[in-house]
mmCIF file of C-alpha atoms in Angstrom:
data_model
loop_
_atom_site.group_PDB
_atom_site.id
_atom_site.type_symbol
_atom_site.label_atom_id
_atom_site.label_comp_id
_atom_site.label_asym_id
_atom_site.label_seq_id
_atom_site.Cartn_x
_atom_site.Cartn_y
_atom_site.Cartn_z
ATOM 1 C CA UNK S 1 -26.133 200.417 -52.241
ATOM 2 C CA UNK S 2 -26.514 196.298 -51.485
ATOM 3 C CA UNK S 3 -29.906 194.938 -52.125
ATOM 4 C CA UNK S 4 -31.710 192.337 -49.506
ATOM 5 C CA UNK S 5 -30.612 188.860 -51.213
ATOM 6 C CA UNK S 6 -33.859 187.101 -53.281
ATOM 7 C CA UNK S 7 -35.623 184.517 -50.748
ATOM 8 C CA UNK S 8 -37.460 182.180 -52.695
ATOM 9 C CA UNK S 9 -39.494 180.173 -50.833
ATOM 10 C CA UNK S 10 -41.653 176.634 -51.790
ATOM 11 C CA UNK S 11 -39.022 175.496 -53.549
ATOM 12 C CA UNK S 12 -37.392 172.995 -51.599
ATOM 13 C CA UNK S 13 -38.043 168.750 -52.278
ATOM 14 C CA UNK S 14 -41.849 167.129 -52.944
ATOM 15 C CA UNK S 15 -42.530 165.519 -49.889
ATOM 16 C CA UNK S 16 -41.873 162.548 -51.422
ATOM 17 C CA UNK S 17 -38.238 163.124 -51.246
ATOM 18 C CA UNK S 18 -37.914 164.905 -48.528
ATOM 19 C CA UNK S 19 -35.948 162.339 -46.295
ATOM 20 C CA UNK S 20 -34.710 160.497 -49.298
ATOM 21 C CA UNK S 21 -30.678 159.816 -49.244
ATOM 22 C CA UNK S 22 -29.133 158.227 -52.079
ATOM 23 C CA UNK S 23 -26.456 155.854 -51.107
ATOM 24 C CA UNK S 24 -23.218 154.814 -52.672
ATOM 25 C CA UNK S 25 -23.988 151.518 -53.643
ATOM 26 C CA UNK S 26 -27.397 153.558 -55.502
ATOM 27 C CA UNK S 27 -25.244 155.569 -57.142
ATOM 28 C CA UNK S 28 -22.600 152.745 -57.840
ATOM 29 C CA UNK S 29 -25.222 151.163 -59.364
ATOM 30 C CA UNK S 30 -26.580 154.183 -61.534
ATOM 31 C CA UNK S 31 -23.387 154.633 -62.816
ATOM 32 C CA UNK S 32 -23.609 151.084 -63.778
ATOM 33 C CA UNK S 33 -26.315 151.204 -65.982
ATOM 34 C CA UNK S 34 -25.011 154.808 -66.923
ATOM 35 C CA UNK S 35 -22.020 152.468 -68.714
ATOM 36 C CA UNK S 36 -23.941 149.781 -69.997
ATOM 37 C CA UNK S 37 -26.524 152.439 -71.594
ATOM 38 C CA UNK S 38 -23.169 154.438 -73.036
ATOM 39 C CA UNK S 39 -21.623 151.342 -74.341
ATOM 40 C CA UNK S 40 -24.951 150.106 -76.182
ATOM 41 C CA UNK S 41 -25.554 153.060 -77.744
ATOM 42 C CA UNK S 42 -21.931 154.177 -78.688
ATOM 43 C CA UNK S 43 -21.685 149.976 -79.937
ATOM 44 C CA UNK S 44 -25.315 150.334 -81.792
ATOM 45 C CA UNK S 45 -23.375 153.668 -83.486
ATOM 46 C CA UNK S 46 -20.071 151.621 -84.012
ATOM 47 C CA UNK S 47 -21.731 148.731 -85.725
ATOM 48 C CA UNK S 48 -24.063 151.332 -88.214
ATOM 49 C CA UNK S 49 -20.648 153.063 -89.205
ATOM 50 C CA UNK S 50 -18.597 150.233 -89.790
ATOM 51 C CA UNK S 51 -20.359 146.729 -89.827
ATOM 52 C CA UNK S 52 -21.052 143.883 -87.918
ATOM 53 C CA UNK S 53 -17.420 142.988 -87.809
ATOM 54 C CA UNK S 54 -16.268 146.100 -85.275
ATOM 55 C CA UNK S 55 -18.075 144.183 -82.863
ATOM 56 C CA UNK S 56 -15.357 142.432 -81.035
ATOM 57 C CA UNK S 57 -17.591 140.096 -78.270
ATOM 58 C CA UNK S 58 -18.392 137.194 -79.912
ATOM 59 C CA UNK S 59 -21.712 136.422 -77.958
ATOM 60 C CA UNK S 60 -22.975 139.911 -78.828
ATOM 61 C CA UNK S 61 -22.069 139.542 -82.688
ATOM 62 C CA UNK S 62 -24.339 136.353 -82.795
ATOM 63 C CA UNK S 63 -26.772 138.461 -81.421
ATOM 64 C CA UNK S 64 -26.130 140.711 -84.023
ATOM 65 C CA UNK S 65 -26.251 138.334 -86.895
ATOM 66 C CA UNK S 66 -29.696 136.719 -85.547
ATOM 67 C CA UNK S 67 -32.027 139.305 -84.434
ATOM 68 C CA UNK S 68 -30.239 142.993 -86.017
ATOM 69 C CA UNK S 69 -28.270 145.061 -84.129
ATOM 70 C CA UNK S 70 -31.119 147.061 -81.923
ATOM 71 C CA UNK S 71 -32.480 143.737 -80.479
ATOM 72 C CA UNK S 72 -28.946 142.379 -80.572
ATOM 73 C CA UNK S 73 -27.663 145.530 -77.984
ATOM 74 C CA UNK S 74 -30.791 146.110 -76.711
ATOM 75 C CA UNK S 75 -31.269 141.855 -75.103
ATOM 76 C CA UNK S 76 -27.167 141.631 -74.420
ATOM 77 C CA UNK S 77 -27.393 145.363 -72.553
ATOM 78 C CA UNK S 78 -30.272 144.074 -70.761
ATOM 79 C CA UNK S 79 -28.944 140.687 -69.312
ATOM 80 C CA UNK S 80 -25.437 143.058 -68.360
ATOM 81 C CA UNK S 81 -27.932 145.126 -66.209
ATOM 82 C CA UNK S 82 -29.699 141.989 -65.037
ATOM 83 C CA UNK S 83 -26.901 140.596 -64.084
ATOM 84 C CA UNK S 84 -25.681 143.707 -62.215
ATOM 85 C CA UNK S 85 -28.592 144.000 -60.464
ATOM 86 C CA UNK S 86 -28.429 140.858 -58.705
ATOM 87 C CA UNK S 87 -25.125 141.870 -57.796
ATOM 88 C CA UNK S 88 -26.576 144.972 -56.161
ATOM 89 C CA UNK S 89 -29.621 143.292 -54.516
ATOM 90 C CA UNK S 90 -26.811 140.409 -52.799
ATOM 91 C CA UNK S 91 -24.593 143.913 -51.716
ATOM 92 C CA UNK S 92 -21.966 142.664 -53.910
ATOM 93 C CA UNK S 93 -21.268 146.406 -54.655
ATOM 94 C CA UNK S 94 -17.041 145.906 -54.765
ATOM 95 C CA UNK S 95 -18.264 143.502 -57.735
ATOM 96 C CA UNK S 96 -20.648 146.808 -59.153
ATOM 97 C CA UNK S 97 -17.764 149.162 -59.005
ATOM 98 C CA UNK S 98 -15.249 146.767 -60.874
ATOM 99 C CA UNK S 99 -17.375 145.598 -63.494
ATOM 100 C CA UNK S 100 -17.955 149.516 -63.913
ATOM 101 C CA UNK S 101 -14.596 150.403 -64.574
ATOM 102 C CA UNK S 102 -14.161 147.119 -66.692
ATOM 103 C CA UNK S 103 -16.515 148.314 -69.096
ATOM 104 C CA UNK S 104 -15.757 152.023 -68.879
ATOM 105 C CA UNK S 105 -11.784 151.346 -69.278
ATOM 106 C CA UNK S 106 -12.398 147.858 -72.114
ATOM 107 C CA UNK S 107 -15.999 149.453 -73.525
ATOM 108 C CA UNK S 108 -16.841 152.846 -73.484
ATOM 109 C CA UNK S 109 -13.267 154.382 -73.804
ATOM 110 C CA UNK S 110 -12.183 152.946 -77.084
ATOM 111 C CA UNK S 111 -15.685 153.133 -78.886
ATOM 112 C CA UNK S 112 -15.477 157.012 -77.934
ATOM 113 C CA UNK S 113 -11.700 157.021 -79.550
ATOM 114 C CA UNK S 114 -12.839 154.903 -82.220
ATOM 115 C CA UNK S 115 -15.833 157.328 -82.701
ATOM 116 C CA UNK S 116 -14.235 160.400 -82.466
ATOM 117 C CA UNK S 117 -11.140 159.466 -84.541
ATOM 118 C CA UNK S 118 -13.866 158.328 -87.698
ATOM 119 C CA UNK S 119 -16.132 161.023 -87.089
#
């Protein structure tokens, strides 16, 4: 005994968004941010748990030292998203996708082994 499949209807995208394609150099640049957001917060996390010191850019730790770590993070992750999305408005997407994986591979990666190993 099979039952008629559920039709729901009404559900589909706002009009908004109906003919709305996201791109690869919008999503390139998502997952930019995406990084810069995950390295902030896993640095802001870092720097609580073990000090100033961790932090091993030295532009960032005099940001640190001056204005506190949340305004430290918070101004240098702003200016890395600045400057990536000038990159993205000049379609200098190869440059998106490698400073991506820079900072995934140099950034997020070890703070999330550092992390996990003193947590």
């Amino acid at each position: 005994m099979a039952s008629a499949p559920v039709v729901i209807t009404g559900l589909g995208r706002p009009a908004l968004f109906r003919n709305w394609r996201v791109s690869y150099a919008e999503v390139l640049f998502l997952t930019f941010v995406t990084v810069q957001v995950l390295d902030g917060a896993m640095s802001y996390v870092g720097v609580s748990l073990h000090g100033p010191d961790i932090e091993a850019n030295p532009l960032v730790a005099w940001y640190l030292a001056a204005f506190g770590p949340a305004v430290g993070f918070t101004a240098a992750k702003l200016f890395a998203v600045t400057c990536g999305a000038v990159l993205y408005v000049t379609a200098r997407y190869q440059w998106v996708a490698i400073l991506t994986l820079v900072y995934l591979v140099f950034a997020v990666v070890p703070w999330v082994r550092l992390l996990a190993a003193g947590a």
